[in-house]
CSV table of C-alpha atoms and ligand atoms in Angstrom, one decimal:
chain,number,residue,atom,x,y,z
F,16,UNK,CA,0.0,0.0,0.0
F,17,UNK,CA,1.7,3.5,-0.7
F,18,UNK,CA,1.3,5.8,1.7
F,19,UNK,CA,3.2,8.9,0.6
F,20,UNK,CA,4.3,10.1,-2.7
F,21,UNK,CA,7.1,7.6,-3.1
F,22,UNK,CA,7.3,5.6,-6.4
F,23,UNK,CA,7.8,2.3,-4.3
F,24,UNK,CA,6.0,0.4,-1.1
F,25,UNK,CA,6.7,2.4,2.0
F,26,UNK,CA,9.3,-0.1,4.2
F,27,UNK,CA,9.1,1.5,7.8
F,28,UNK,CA,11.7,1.1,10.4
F,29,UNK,CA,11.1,1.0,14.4
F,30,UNK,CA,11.8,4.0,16.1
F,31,UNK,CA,15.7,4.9,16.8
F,32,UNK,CA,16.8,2.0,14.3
F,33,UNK,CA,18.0,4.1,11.3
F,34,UNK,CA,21.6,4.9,12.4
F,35,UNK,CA,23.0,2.0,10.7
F,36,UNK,CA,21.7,3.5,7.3
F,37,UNK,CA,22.3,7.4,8.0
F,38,UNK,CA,25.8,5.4,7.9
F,39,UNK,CA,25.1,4.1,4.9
F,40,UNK,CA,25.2,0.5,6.2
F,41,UNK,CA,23.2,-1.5,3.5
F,42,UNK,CA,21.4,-4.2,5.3
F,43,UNK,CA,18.0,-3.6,7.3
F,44,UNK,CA,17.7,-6.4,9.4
F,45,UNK,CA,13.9,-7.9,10.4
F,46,UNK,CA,14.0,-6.7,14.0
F,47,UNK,CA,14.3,-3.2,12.6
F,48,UNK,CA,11.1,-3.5,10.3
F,49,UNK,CA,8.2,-1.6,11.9
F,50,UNK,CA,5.9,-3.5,9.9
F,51,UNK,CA,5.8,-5.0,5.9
F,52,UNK,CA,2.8,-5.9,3.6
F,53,UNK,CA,2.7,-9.7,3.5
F,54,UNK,CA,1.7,-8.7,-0.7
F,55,UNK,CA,5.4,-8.1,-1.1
F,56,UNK,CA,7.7,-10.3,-3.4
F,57,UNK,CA,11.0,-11.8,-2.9
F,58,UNK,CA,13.0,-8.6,-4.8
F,59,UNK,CA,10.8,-6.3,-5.0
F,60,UNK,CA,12.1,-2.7,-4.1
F,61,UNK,CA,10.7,-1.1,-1.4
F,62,UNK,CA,11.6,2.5,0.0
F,63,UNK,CA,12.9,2.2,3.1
F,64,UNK,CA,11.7,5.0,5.6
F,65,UNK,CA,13.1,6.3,9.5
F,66,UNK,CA,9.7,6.0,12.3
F,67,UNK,CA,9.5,9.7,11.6
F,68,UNK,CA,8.8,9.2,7.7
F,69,UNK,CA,12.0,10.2,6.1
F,70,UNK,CA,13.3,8.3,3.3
F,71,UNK,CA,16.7,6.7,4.0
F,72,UNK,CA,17.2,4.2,1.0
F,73,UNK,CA,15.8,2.4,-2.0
F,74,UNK,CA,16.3,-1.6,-1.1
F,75,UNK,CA,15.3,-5.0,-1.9
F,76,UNK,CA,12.8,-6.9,0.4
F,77,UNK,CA,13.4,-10.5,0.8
F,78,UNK,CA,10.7,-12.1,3.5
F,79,UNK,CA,13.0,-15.3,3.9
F,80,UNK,CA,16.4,-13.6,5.1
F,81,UNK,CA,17.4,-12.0,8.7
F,82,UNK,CA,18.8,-9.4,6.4
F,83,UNK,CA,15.3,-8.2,5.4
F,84,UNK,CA,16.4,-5.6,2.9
F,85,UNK,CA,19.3,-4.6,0.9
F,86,UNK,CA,20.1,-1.1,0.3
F,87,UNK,CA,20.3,0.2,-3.8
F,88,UNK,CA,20.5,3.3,-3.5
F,89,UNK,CA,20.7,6.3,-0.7
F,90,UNK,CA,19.8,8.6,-3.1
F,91,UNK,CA,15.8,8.6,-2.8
F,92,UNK,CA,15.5,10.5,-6.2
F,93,UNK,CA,17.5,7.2,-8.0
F,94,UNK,CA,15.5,4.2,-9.9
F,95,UNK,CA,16.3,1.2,-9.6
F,96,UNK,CA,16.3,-0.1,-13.0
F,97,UNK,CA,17.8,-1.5,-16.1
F,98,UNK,CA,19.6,1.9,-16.1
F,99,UNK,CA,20.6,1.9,-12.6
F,100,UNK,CA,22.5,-1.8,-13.4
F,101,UNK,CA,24.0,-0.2,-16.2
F,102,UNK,CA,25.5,2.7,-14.4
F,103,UNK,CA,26.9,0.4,-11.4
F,104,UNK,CA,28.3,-2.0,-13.3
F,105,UNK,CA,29.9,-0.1,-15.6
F,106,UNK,CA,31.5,1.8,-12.6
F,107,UNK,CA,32.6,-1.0,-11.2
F,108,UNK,CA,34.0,-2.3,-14.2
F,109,UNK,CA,35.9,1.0,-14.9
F,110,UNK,CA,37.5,0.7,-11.6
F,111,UNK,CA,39.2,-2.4,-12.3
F,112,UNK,CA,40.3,-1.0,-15.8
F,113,UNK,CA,44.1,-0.7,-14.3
F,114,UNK,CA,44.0,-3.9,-12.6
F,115,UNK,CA,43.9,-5.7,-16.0
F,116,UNK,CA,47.1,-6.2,-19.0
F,117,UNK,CA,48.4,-8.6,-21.1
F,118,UNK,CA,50.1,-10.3,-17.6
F,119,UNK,CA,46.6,-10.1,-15.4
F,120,UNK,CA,43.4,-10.9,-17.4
F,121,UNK,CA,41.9,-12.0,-14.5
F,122,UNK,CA,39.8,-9.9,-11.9
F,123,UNK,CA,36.8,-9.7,-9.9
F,124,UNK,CA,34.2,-7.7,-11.6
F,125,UNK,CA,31.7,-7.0,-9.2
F,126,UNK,CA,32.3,-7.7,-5.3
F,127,UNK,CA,28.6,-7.0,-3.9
F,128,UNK,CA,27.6,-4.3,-1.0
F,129,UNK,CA,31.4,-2.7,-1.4
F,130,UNK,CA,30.5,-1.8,-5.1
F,131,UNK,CA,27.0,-0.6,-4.4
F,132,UNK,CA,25.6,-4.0,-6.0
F,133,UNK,CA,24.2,-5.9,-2.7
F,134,UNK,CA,24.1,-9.9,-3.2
F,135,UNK,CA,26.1,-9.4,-6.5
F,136,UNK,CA,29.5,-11.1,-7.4
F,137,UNK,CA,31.3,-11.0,-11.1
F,138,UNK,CA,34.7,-12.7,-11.5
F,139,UNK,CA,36.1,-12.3,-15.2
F,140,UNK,CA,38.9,-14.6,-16.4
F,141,UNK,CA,39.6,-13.3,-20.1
F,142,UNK,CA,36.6,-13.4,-22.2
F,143,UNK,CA,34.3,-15.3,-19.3
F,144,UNK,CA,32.8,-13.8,-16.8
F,145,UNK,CA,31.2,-15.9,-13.7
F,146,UNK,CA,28.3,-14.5,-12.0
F,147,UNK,CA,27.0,-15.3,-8.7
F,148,UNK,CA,23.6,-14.0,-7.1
F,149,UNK,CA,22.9,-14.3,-3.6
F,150,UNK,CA,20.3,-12.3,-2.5
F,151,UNK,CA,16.3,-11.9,-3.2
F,152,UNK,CA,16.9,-8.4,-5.3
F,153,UNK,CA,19.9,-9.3,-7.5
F,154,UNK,CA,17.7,-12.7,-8.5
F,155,UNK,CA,15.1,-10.3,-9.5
F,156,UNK,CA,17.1,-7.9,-11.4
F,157,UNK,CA,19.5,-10.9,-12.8
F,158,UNK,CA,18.5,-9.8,-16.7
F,159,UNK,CA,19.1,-6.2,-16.4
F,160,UNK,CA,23.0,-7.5,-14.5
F,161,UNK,CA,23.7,-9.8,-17.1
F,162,UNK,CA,23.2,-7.3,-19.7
F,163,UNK,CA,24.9,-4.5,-18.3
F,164,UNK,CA,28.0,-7.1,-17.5
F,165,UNK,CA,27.9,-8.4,-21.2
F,166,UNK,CA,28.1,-4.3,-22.3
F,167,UNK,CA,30.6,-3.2,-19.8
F,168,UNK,CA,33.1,-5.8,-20.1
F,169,UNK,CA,32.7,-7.3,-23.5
F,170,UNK,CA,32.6,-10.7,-22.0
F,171,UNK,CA,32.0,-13.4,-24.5
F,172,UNK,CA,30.2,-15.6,-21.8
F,173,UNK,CA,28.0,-15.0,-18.6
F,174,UNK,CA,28.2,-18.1,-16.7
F,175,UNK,CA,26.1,-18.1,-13.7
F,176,UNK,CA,27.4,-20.2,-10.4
F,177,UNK,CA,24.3,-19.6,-7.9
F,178,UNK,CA,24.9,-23.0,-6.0
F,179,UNK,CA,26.2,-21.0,-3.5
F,180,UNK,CA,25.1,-22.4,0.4
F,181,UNK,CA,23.6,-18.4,1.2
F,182,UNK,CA,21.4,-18.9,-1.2
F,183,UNK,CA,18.9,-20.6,1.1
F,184,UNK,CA,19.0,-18.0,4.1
F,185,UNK,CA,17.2,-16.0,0.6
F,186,UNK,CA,14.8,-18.9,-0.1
F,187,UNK,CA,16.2,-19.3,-3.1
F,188,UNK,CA,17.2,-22.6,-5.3
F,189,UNK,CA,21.0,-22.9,-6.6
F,190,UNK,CA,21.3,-21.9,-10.1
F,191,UNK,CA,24.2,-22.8,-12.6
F,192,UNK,CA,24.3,-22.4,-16.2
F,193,UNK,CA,25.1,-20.1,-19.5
F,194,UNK,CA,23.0,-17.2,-19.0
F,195,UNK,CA,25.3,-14.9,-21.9
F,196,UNK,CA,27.1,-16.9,-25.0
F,197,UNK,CA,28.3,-20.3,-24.1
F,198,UNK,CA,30.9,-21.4,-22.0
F,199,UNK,CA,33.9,-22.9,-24.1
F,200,UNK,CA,36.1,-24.9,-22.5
F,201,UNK,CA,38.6,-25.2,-21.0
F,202,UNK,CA,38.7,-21.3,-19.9
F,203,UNK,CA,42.3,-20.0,-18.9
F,204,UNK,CA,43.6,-17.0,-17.9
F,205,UNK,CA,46.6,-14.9,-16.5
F,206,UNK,CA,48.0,-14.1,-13.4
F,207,UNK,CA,51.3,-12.4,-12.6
F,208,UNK,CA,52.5,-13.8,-16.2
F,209,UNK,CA,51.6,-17.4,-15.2
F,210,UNK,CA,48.6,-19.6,-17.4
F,211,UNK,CA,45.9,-21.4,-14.9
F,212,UNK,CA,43.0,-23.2,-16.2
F,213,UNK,CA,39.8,-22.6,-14.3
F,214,UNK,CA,36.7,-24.8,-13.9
F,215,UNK,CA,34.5,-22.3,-14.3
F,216,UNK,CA,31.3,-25.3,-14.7
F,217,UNK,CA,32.7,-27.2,-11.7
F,218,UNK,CA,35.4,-25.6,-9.5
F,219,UNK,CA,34.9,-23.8,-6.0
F,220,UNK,CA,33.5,-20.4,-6.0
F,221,UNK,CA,33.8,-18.9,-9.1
F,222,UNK,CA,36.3,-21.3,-10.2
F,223,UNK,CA,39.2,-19.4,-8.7
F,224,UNK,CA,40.7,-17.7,-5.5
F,225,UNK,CA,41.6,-14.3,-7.1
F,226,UNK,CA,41.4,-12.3,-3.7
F,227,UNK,CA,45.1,-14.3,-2.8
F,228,UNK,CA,46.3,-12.4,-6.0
F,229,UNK,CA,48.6,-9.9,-4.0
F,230,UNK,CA,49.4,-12.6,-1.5
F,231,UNK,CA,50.6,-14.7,-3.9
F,232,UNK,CA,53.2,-12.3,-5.5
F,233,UNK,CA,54.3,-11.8,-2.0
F,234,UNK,CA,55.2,-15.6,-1.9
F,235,UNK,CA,56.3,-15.4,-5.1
F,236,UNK,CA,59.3,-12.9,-4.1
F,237,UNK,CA,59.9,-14.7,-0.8
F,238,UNK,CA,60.9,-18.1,-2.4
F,239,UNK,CA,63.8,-18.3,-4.0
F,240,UNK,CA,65.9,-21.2,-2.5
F,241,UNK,CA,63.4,-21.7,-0.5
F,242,UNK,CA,61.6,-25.2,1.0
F,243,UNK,CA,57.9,-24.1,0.3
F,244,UNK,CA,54.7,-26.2,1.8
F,245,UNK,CA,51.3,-25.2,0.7
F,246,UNK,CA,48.5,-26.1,2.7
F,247,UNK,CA,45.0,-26.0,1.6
F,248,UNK,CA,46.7,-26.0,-2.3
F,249,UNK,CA,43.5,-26.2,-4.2
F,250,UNK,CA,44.4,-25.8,-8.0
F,251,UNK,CA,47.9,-24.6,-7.5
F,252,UNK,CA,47.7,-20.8,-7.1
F,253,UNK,CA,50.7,-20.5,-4.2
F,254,UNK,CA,52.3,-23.3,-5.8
F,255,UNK,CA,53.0,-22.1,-9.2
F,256,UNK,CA,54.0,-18.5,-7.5
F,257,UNK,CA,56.3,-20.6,-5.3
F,258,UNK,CA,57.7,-22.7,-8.6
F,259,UNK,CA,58.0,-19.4,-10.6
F,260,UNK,CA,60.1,-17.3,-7.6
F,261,UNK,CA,62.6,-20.2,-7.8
F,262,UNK,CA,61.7,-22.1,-4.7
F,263,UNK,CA,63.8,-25.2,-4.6
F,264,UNK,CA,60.9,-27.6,-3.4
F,265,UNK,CA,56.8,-26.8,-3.0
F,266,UNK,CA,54.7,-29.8,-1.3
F,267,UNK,CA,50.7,-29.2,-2.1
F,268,UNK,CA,48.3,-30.3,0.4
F,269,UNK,CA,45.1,-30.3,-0.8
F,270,UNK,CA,41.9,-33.5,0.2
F,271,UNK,CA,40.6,-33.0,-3.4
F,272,UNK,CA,41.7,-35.1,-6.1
F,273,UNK,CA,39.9,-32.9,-9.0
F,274,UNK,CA,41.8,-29.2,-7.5
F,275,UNK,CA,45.4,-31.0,-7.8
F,276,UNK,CA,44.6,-32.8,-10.7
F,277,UNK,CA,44.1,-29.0,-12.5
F,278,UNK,CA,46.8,-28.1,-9.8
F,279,UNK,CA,49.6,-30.4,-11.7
F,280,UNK,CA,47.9,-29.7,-15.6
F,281,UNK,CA,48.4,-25.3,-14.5
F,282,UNK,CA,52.1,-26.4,-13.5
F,283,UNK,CA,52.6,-28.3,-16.6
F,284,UNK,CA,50.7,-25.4,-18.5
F,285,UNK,CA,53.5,-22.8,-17.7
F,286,UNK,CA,56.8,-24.5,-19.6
F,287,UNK,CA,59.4,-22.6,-17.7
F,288,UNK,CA,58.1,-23.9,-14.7
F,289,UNK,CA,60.4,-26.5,-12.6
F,290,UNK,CA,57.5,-29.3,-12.6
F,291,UNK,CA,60.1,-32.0,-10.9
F,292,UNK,CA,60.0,-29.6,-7.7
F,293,UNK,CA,56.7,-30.1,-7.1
F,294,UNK,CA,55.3,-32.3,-4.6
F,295,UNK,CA,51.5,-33.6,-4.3
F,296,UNK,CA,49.8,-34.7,-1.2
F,297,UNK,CA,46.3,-35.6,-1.7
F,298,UNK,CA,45.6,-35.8,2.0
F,299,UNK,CA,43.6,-34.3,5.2
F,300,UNK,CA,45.5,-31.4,6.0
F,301,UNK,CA,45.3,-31.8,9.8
F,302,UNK,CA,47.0,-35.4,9.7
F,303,UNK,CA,48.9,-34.8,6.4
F,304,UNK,CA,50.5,-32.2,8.9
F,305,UNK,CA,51.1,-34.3,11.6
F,306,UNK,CA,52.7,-36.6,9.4
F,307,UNK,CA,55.0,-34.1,8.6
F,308,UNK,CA,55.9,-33.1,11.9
F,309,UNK,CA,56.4,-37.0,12.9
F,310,UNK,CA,58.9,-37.3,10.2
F,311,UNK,CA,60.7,-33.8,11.2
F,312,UNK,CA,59.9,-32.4,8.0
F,313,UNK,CA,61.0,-28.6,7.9
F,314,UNK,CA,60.0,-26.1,5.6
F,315,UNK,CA,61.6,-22.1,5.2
F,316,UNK,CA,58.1,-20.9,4.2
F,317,UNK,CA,54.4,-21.8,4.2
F,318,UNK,CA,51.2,-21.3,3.8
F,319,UNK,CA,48.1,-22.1,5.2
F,320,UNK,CA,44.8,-20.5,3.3
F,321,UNK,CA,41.9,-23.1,5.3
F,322,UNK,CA,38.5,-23.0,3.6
F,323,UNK,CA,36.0,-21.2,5.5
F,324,UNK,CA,35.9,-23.0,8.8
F,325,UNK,CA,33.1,-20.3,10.2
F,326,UNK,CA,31.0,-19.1,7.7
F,327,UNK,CA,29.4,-17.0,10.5
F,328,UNK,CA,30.3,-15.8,14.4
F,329,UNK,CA,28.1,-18.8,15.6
F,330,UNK,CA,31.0,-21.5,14.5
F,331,UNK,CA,33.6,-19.0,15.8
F,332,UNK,CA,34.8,-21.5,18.6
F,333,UNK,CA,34.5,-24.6,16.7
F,334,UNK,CA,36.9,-23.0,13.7
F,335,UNK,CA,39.4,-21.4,16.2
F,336,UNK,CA,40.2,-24.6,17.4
F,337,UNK,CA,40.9,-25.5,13.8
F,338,UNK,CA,43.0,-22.3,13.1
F,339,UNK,CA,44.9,-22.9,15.7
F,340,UNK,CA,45.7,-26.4,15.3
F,341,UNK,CA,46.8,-25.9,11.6
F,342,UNK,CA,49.1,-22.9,12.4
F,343,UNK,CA,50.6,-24.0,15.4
F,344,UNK,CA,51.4,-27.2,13.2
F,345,UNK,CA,52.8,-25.2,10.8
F,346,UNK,CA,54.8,-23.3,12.8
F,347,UNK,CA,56.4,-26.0,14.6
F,348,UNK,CA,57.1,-27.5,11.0
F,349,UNK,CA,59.2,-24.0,10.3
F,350,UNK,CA,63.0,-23.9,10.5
F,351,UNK,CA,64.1,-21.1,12.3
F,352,UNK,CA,64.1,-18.2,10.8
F,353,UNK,CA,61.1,-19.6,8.2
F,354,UNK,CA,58.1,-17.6,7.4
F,355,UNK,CA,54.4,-18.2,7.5
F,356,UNK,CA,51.4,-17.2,5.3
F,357,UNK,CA,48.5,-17.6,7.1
F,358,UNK,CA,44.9,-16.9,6.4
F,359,UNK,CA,40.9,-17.0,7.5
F,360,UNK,CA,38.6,-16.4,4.6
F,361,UNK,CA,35.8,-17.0,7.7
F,362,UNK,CA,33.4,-13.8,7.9
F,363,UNK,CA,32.6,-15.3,11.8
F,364,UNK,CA,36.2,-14.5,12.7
F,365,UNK,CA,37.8,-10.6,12.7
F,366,UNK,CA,41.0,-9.5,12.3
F,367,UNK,CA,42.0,-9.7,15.9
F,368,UNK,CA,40.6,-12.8,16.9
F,369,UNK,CA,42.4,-14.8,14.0
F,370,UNK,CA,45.5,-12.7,15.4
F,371,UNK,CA,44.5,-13.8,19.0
F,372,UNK,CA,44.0,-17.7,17.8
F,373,UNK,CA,47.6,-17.8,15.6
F,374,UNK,CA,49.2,-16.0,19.0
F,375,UNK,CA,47.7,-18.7,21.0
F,376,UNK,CA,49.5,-21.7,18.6
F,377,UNK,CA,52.5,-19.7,18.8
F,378,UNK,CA,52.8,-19.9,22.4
F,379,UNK,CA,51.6,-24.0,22.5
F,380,UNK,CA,54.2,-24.7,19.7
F,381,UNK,CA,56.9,-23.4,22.4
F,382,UNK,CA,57.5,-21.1,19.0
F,383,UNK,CA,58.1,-17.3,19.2
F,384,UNK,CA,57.2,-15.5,16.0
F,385,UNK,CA,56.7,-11.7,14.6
F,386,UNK,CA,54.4,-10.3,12.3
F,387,UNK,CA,56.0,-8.8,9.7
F,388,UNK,CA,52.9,-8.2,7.8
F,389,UNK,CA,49.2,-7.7,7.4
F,390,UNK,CA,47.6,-9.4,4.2
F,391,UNK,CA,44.0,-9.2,2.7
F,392,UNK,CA,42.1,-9.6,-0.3
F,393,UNK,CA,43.9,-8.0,-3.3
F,394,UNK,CA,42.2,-4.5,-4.4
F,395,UNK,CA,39.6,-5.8,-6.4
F,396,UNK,CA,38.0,-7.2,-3.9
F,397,UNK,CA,37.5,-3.5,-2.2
F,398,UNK,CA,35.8,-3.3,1.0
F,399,UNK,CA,33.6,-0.1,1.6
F,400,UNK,CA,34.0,1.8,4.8
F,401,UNK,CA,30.3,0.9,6.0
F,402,UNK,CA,30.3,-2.3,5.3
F,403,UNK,CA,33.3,-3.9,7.6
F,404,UNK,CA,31.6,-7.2,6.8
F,405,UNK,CA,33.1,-7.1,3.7
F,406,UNK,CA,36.3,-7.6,5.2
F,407,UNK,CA,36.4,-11.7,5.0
F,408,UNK,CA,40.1,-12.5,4.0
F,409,UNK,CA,42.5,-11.7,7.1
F,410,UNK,CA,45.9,-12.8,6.3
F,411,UNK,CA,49.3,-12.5,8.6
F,412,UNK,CA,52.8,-12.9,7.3
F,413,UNK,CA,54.9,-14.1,10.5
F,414,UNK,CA,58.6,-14.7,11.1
F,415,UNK,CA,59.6,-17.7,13.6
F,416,UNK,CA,62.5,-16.5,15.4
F,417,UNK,CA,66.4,-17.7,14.3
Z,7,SAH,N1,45.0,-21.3,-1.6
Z,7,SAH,C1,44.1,-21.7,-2.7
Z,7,SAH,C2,42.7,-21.7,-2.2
Z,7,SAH,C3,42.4,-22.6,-1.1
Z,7,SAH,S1,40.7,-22.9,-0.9
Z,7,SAH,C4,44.4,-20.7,-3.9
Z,7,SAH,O1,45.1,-19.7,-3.7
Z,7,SAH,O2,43.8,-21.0,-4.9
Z,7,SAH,C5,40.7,-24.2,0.3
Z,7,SAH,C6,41.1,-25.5,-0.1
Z,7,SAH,O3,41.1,-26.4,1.0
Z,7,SAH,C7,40.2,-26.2,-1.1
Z,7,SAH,O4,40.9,-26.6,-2.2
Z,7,SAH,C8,39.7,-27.5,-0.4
Z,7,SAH,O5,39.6,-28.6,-1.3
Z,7,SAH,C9,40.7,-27.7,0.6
Z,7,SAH,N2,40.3,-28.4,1.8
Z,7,SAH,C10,39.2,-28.3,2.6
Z,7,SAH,N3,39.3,-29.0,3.7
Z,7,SAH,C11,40.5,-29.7,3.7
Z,7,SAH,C12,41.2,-30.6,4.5
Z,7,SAH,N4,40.6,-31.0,5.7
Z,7,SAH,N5,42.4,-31.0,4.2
Z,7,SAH,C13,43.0,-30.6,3.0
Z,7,SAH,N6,42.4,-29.7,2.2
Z,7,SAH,C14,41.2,-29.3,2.5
């Protein structure tokens, strides 16, 4: 029912529960909803309005989710439309247009909330471009996105990878298909110089890690001469930057058989790569590890980038346990002197807990250690100043002491 002049349904909030979105937060949980028509549909956009009747934000109401609403647009006098999905994508696009050359021709696209697009992820590896939708209001809009994608980038293919677990806090069924050209396979790409192939049909995520893309030219430089292990290997990403810095011996640990299988073909892609210095565990991580340790393996570098072990705060203690059983592993299978990569992609688990946790396998490997840096997700993967949620990839970079 419209109430006022406003060219959507009137969303009203509680009294004293629009801060979060004067801040330019973008979600509007339930518990802040005064009250909603039960007539409203998964997407549609609803103008969301402060107890005293000022309009705060054009959003996207999705009855099934906590996170009620998704802010579009603070700017009341916007549309959301085919136009508005133009204009942010192609904005987003043209922010990444110095992120991409002849040596990078991969790059996220799209990274939701932090580029205005709320439930929206588009990774682009040459001509493909793999699109995920996670929320109520992007499904709604997903023409209009995969339009203004095809324009923007030129893209050759729009693959969609919906089979994404959050889709069912949105009530919504996975989705996976061509939705733009037709996928040809096999899709590669290039990172730092180096060819990897990506399952773009049947890989994790989008196919590809490419927030570790900083991290792993930081490994790159650090090992030359050096004994590398890779935890957590998937299809070779630290591995190859390990091979192609000149480290004298990399040993991948990854517990699925397809990710090193492309792992060992991206190796064997890159000719100038040192293939015979490459080691391939398919193995549980945790004992693969302890195996290690029992034989008195010893490593100068590593790196440890877990899978999500808590998705949310509520498996925080659960996945601390397993951070810190993995580091402190890792650092007791250092040499002195050797340095660790270490990582949580988990969005239950900030920056200074995962500090806290790496501390506390520090001190039960009888190790001391320094940070010597502070990694994240490479800067296509920006995270906007309201929404600190967006900061999911925590990396630290530690020295064990000589
Ligand atoms: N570092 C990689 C990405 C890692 S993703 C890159 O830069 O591309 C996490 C990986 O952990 C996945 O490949 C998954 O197969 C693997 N994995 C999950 N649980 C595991 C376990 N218990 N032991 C070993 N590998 C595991």
């Amino acid at each position: 029912m419209l109430r006022s002049a406003e060219p959507y349904p009137v969303l009203r909030l509680k009294p004293g529960r629009e801060k979060s979105l004067r801040q330019r937060h973008p979600w509007i949980f339930s518990g802040a909803i005064a009250a909603a028509d039960a007539a409203w549909q998964p997407g549609d956009t609803v103008t969301v309005q402060s107890s005293d009747g000022a309009c705060l934000a054009h959003a996207a109401y999705s009855p099934a989710s906590q996170i009620r609403a998704r802010v579009w647009t603070f700017d009341p006098r916007e549309r959301v439309d085919a136009g508005f999905f133009q204009r942010r994508v192609a904005r987003a696009v043209a922010l990444r247009a110095t992120m991409q050359d002849a040596s990078h021709t991969a790059c996220r696209v799209v990274h939701g909330e932090s580029d205005g697009l709320p439930g929206i992820v588009a990774d682009r590896y040459a001509g493909t471009l793999v699109l995920q939708l996670m929320s109520a209001g992007a499904e709604r809009w997903r023409d209009e996105i995969v339009a203004a994608l095809a324009a923007a980038t030129g893209a050759a293919c729009v693959y969609e990878r919906s089979d994404v677990d959050v889709r069912k806090l949105e009530g919504l069924p996975p989705r996976v298909g061509a939705l733009h050209g037709s996928l040809t396979d096999p899709v590669t790409f290039v990172e730092d110089g180096l060819v990897y192939r990506v399952d773009v049909a049947g890989g994790q995520k989008t196919g590809f890690y490419l927030d570790q893309r900083t991290n792993r030219a930081i490994v790159r430089q650090l090992s030359a001469g050096k004994d590398v292990l890779n935890t957590f290997a998937y299809t070779g990403g630290f591995t190859l930057a390990a091979l192609a810095g000149g480290a004298k011996s990399v040993v991948s640990i990854d517990s699925s058989a397809e990710a090193l299988h492309l792992a060992r073909e991206n190796v064997a892609r890159n000719a100038a790569l040192p293939a015979d210095r490459a080691e391939w565990r398919e193995a549980d991580a945790f004992a693969e590890l302890r195996k290690l340790r029992d034989r008195a393996a010893a490593f100068d570098l590593a790196v440890l980038d877990p899978p999500k072990f808590a998705p949310t705060a509520a498996h925080a203690e659960r996945a601390a346990r397993a951070y810190k059983d993995v580091n402190l592993l890792a650092l007791k299978l250092l040499r002195p002197g050797g340095t660790l990569a270490t990582f949580s992609c988990s969005g239950g688990i900030d920056a200074a807990l995962f500090r806290k946790i790496v501390a506390g396998a520090a001190q039960d490997a009888g190790v001391d250690a320094a940070v010597i840096g502070t990694l994240g997700a490479a800067a296509d993967h920006p995270v906007a100043l309201a929404f600190p949620e967006g900061e999911y990839l925590k990396g630290l970079l530690l020295r064990k002491a000589g």
